[in-house]
Amino acid sequence: MNNTPHAPVTVIGLGLMGQALAGAFLKAGHPTTVWNRTPAKAAPLVAAGARSAPTLGDALAASPLTIVCLTDYDAVYELLGANGVEPDPTTPIDTTLINLTSGSAGQAREAAEWAERRGARYLDGAIMAIPSGIGTAEAVILHSGPEQVFADHASTLGALGTITHLGADPGLASLYDVAGLAMMWSVLNAWLQGTALLAKAGVDAVTYAPFARQIAAGVADWLPGYAEQIDKGSFPAEVAALETDARAMEHLIEESEAMGVNAELPRLIKAMADRAIAAGHGGEQYPVLIEEFGKP
Ligand code: FVH
């Protein structure tokens, strides 16, 4: 019954994201059972053809595949009775739990061990999309845990968006999630730094945005080559030496200070470069800074 176009699925948690997940399964033709702590949130999904489970146990028993999407892992444990107290082993959870709740890699690994104790198959996941994107190819959903569990339900999970299995370590999806957030916030902060600088010279954000977008896209194109340098541990300066970058970083600090713009971020950028230069890497290319981030 798994992996068929009409494999039944249960969704536990009908918040903004859970509603979108259940809606996408319904739209794809999967018999969908839903459960939420606040039952009223099931109403629009029932109107769209979902079945509202009267109890959590009924929801878990309704489908071979159960998607859990709650606020955090504490909520998952509070709800599914795994709050550190060994649950009654005679009541196995006979379903595949796919946890799309945000959390840390440690929480994901702990949840995988807990699920095994409860007799459930487990896959962790991270949603790199907003609710309105669910059900489209733009919704990237990352999974980690046993590859067979992913394979057994890939067709059904595909109703949510573009799915990827990262590896057997249940913590991988969460790590990719936070790594992606680091990228997102860093790019946004860099854009805000430039926007603030140019605003002081009367250039509005809308005027600067296309230029910023072009710069971001250009830097993104460097990543595959820089990644090879990191994996090889060799950073020949084919584009520019770190010392050259550091001089331009000083210009950014001076301009920010002169224009009355916050220079904390530029100072942090230069401080990391200065440490790498002091360690003898001034003649190497920018990705040599990976050592400042902790990679040996
Ligand atoms: N919304 C988004 O764009 C982001 C995109 C990336 C991934 N996140 C993560 O998805 C999880 C759920 O997020 P959400 O936006 O759906 O959150 P809420 O709308 O606040 O819904 C929370 C649901 O969790 C239920 N809940 C909370 N605590 C408990 C509990 N102790 N026991 C049972 N259920 C609980 C809550 O129930 P209720 O308040 O409706 O009764 C909602 O169903 C989250 O990890 C995001 O980081 C979304």
XYZ file of C-alpha atoms and ligand atoms in Angstrom:
344
model
C 0.000 0.000 0.000
C 2.977 2.287 0.557
C 4.281 4.410 -2.296
C 1.122 4.090 -4.318
C -0.636 7.134 -5.720
C -3.319 6.714 -3.078
C -1.337 5.523 -0.072
C -3.062 6.700 3.117
C -1.223 9.226 5.257
C -1.781 10.798 8.671
C -0.750 14.344 9.579
C -0.331 15.227 13.242
C -0.082 18.969 13.887
C -2.285 21.347 11.922
C -0.490 24.645 12.409
C 0.399 26.849 9.476
C 2.734 24.202 8.073
C 0.728 21.125 9.065
C -2.360 22.486 7.307
C -0.317 22.948 4.124
C 1.129 19.436 4.373
C -2.286 17.813 4.830
C -3.727 19.923 2.031
C -0.995 18.794 -0.371
C -1.620 15.117 0.416
C -5.347 15.581 -0.137
C -4.738 17.380 -3.426
C -2.486 14.524 -4.565
C -5.289 12.013 -3.863
C -3.980 10.400 -0.668
C -6.607 9.387 1.917
C -5.548 11.775 4.676
C -6.264 11.475 8.397
C -5.544 14.527 10.537
C -5.213 15.209 14.254
C -4.448 18.390 16.140
C -4.326 19.314 19.822
C -6.894 22.033 19.016
C -9.418 19.981 17.005
C -11.100 22.999 15.368
C -8.089 23.440 13.070
C -9.061 20.221 11.283
C -12.334 21.731 9.996
C -11.090 23.180 6.681
C -9.221 19.967 5.905
C -12.292 17.826 6.698
C -14.238 20.067 4.340
C -11.603 19.259 1.711
C -11.988 15.503 2.288
C -9.691 14.701 5.217
C -10.779 12.422 8.070
C -10.461 13.910 11.542
C -9.181 11.233 13.965
C -11.102 11.209 17.258
C -7.957 10.339 19.219
C -4.197 10.509 18.732
C -4.020 6.701 18.921
C -6.598 6.473 16.145
C -4.564 8.920 14.050
C -1.383 6.857 14.485
C -3.199 3.618 13.631
C -4.964 5.073 10.593
C -2.031 5.079 8.152
C 1.294 3.307 7.560
C 2.823 6.794 7.233
C 2.442 9.544 9.836
C 3.810 13.055 9.374
C 4.469 14.964 12.596
C 4.798 18.745 12.357
C 4.641 20.507 15.706
C 6.254 23.583 17.227
C 9.362 21.799 18.518
C 10.665 18.429 19.676
C 9.470 19.023 23.223
C 5.960 19.159 21.822
C 6.592 15.884 19.957
C 7.720 14.167 23.148
C 4.943 15.719 25.223
C 2.393 14.551 22.676
C 3.746 11.075 21.946
C 4.624 10.265 25.514
C 8.372 10.069 25.187
C 9.258 12.752 27.677
C 12.071 10.751 29.157
C 9.716 8.355 30.910
C 10.035 4.876 29.345
C 6.595 4.355 27.783
C 4.782 1.063 28.036
C 6.694 -1.149 25.562
C 3.572 -3.214 24.915
C 2.004 -0.326 23.008
C 4.234 -0.082 19.917
C 3.609 2.769 17.526
C 2.986 0.719 14.411
C 3.536 3.366 11.766
C 6.377 5.183 10.075
C 6.925 8.496 11.796
C 8.329 11.246 9.600
C 9.119 14.193 11.814
C 9.156 17.527 9.979
C 9.402 19.555 13.185
C 12.365 21.952 13.344
C 15.078 21.061 15.802
C 18.749 20.278 16.327
C 20.705 17.306 15.008
C 20.969 15.980 18.568
C 17.208 16.146 19.011
C 16.727 14.312 15.712
C 19.132 11.514 16.708
C 17.451 11.222 20.112
C 14.015 11.066 18.481
C 15.198 8.304 16.137
C 16.367 6.233 19.119
C 13.125 6.926 20.984
C 10.999 5.932 17.966
C 12.905 2.659 17.651
C 12.155 1.936 21.317
C 8.499 2.584 20.595
C 8.525 0.159 17.661
C 8.101 2.876 15.031
C 10.152 3.357 11.901
C 11.547 6.911 11.864
C 12.772 9.457 9.378
C 13.729 13.019 10.261
C 13.118 15.904 7.924
C 13.590 19.647 7.456
C 11.271 21.829 5.414
C 13.121 24.525 3.454
C 9.890 26.229 2.352
C 6.987 28.305 3.602
C 3.462 26.856 3.795
C 2.306 28.426 0.526
C 5.113 26.644 -1.333
C 4.168 23.155 -0.114
C 2.944 20.946 -2.927
C 5.116 22.697 -5.521
C 8.579 21.769 -6.848
C 9.949 24.884 -5.140
C 9.328 23.308 -1.725
C 12.623 21.596 -0.822
C 12.240 18.988 1.911
C 15.354 17.258 3.232
C 15.235 13.850 4.909
C 17.741 11.815 6.898
C 17.588 8.376 8.474
C 17.258 4.837 7.057
C 17.300 5.001 3.253
C 14.791 2.138 3.019
C 12.256 4.092 5.077
C 12.690 7.022 2.682
C 12.364 4.727 -0.352
C 9.251 3.070 1.074
C 7.406 6.416 1.162
C 9.197 8.600 -1.408
C 6.256 8.641 -3.774
C 3.845 9.815 -1.091
C 6.342 12.346 0.312
C 6.813 13.667 -3.217
C 3.339 15.194 -2.960
C 4.883 17.824 -0.648
C 7.587 19.102 -3.004
C 11.149 18.235 -4.036
C 12.405 15.661 -1.556
C 15.995 14.541 -0.942
C 17.459 11.790 1.228
C 20.738 13.079 2.704
C 22.023 9.971 4.495
C 21.489 7.514 7.329
C 22.387 9.911 10.169
C 19.002 11.234 11.384
C 20.690 14.525 12.357
C 21.737 15.452 8.804
C 18.490 17.149 7.770
C 18.621 19.464 10.803
C 22.278 20.272 10.137
C 21.550 21.150 6.526
C 18.637 23.245 7.769
C 20.750 25.367 10.106
C 23.554 25.572 7.535
C 21.016 26.917 5.066
C 19.786 29.413 7.651
C 23.402 30.565 8.241
C 23.670 31.199 4.497
C 20.314 33.012 4.372
C 20.947 35.314 7.329
C 24.537 36.084 6.243
C 23.467 37.024 2.722
C 20.616 39.159 4.070
C 22.912 40.913 6.582
C 25.489 41.620 3.871
C 22.733 43.048 1.685
C 21.485 45.228 4.564
C 25.051 46.515 5.177
C 25.306 47.722 1.582
C 21.750 49.026 1.537
C 22.436 51.118 4.669
C 25.677 52.471 3.194
C 24.075 53.523 -0.080
C 21.015 54.962 1.651
C 23.371 57.469 3.286
C 24.265 58.603 -0.228
C 20.597 58.831 -1.273
C 20.432 55.527 -3.144
C 17.204 53.716 -2.287
C 16.983 49.983 -1.570
C 15.027 49.207 -4.730
C 17.742 50.822 -6.872
C 20.555 48.870 -5.168
C 18.718 45.515 -5.019
C 19.371 44.344 -8.632
C 23.098 45.054 -8.202
C 23.121 43.192 -4.883
C 21.293 40.273 -6.488
C 23.913 40.126 -9.274
C 26.747 40.112 -6.713
C 25.038 37.336 -4.687
C 24.570 35.242 -7.830
C 28.200 35.782 -8.838
C 29.509 34.700 -5.441
C 27.211 31.669 -5.549
C 28.941 30.610 -8.776
C 32.295 30.491 -6.920
C 31.076 27.945 -4.336
C 31.705 24.665 -6.239
C 35.341 25.599 -6.976
C 35.909 26.911 -3.469
C 34.375 23.711 -2.060
C 36.933 21.648 -4.023
C 39.741 23.752 -2.513
C 38.352 23.108 0.976
C 38.037 19.354 0.397
C 41.589 19.237 -1.033
C 42.946 21.473 1.739
C 44.733 23.560 -0.874
C 43.895 27.247 -1.523
C 45.986 28.591 -4.426
C 45.170 32.286 -5.004
C 43.704 32.022 -8.520
C 41.325 34.998 -8.027
C 42.806 37.075 -5.180
C 44.984 36.548 -2.133
C 43.439 36.943 1.299
C 45.714 39.936 1.967
C 44.093 41.720 -1.008
C 40.642 40.984 0.395
C 41.722 42.268 3.820
C 42.700 45.652 2.361
C 39.217 45.957 0.802
C 37.679 44.926 4.123
C 39.453 47.900 5.694
C 37.842 50.136 3.062
C 34.410 48.753 4.032
C 35.039 49.485 7.702
C 36.304 53.025 6.925
C 33.361 53.776 4.628
C 30.827 52.431 7.154
C 32.316 54.511 9.957
C 32.576 57.604 7.733
C 28.933 57.270 6.630
C 27.688 56.603 10.166
C 26.712 53.002 9.359
C 27.143 50.127 11.834
C 30.586 48.587 11.242
C 30.280 45.537 13.545
C 29.823 43.067 10.681
C 32.731 44.450 8.577
C 34.968 44.395 11.666
C 34.095 40.747 12.346
C 34.824 39.841 8.714
C 38.229 41.567 8.874
C 39.107 40.158 12.311
C 38.720 36.601 10.984
C 40.819 37.416 7.910
C 43.509 39.066 10.060
C 43.771 35.921 12.213
C 44.214 33.742 9.125
C 46.832 36.145 7.721
C 48.650 36.130 11.062
C 48.647 32.337 10.821
C 50.488 32.615 7.496
C 47.597 32.310 5.021
C 47.721 35.842 3.556
C 48.841 34.611 0.153
C 46.052 32.021 -0.144
C 42.524 32.259 -1.464
C 39.449 33.263 0.580
C 38.158 29.730 1.420
C 41.292 29.193 3.546
C 39.158 30.985 6.179
C 37.326 27.683 6.689
C 39.949 27.055 9.386
C 38.590 30.070 11.294
C 35.185 28.347 11.269
C 36.568 25.226 12.860
C 37.356 22.855 9.985
C 40.837 21.431 10.600
N 5.760 28.080 8.989
C 6.869 28.094 8.290
O 7.029 28.784 7.266
C 8.080 27.259 8.729
C 8.858 26.744 7.534
C 10.014 25.900 7.923
C 9.618 24.807 8.906
N 8.829 25.359 10.020
C 8.640 24.412 11.143
O 7.420 23.664 11.070
C 6.957 23.385 12.407
C 5.530 23.842 12.553
O 5.508 25.223 12.243
P 4.123 26.002 12.096
O 4.411 27.258 11.345
O 3.079 25.084 11.576
O 3.813 26.363 13.634
P 2.394 26.698 14.292
O 1.506 27.308 13.270
O 2.705 27.447 15.525
O 1.792 25.255 14.694
C 2.373 24.533 15.733
C 1.661 23.192 15.811
O 2.213 22.453 16.905
C 1.150 22.091 17.774
N 1.647 22.001 19.152
C 2.487 22.862 19.774
N 2.753 22.414 21.020
C 2.072 21.246 21.178
C 1.951 20.303 22.242
N 2.603 20.476 23.383
N 1.171 19.208 22.036
C 0.524 19.027 20.865
N 0.607 19.880 19.799
C 1.370 20.980 19.973
C 0.108 23.165 17.623
O -1.144 22.674 18.096
P -2.345 23.739 18.423
O -1.692 24.906 19.109
O -2.958 24.080 17.097
O -3.260 22.967 19.328
C 0.158 23.340 16.103
O -0.546 22.313 15.471
C 7.895 24.144 13.349
O 8.862 23.264 13.901
C 8.542 25.158 12.432
O 9.828 25.561 12.880
C 7.650 26.108 9.633
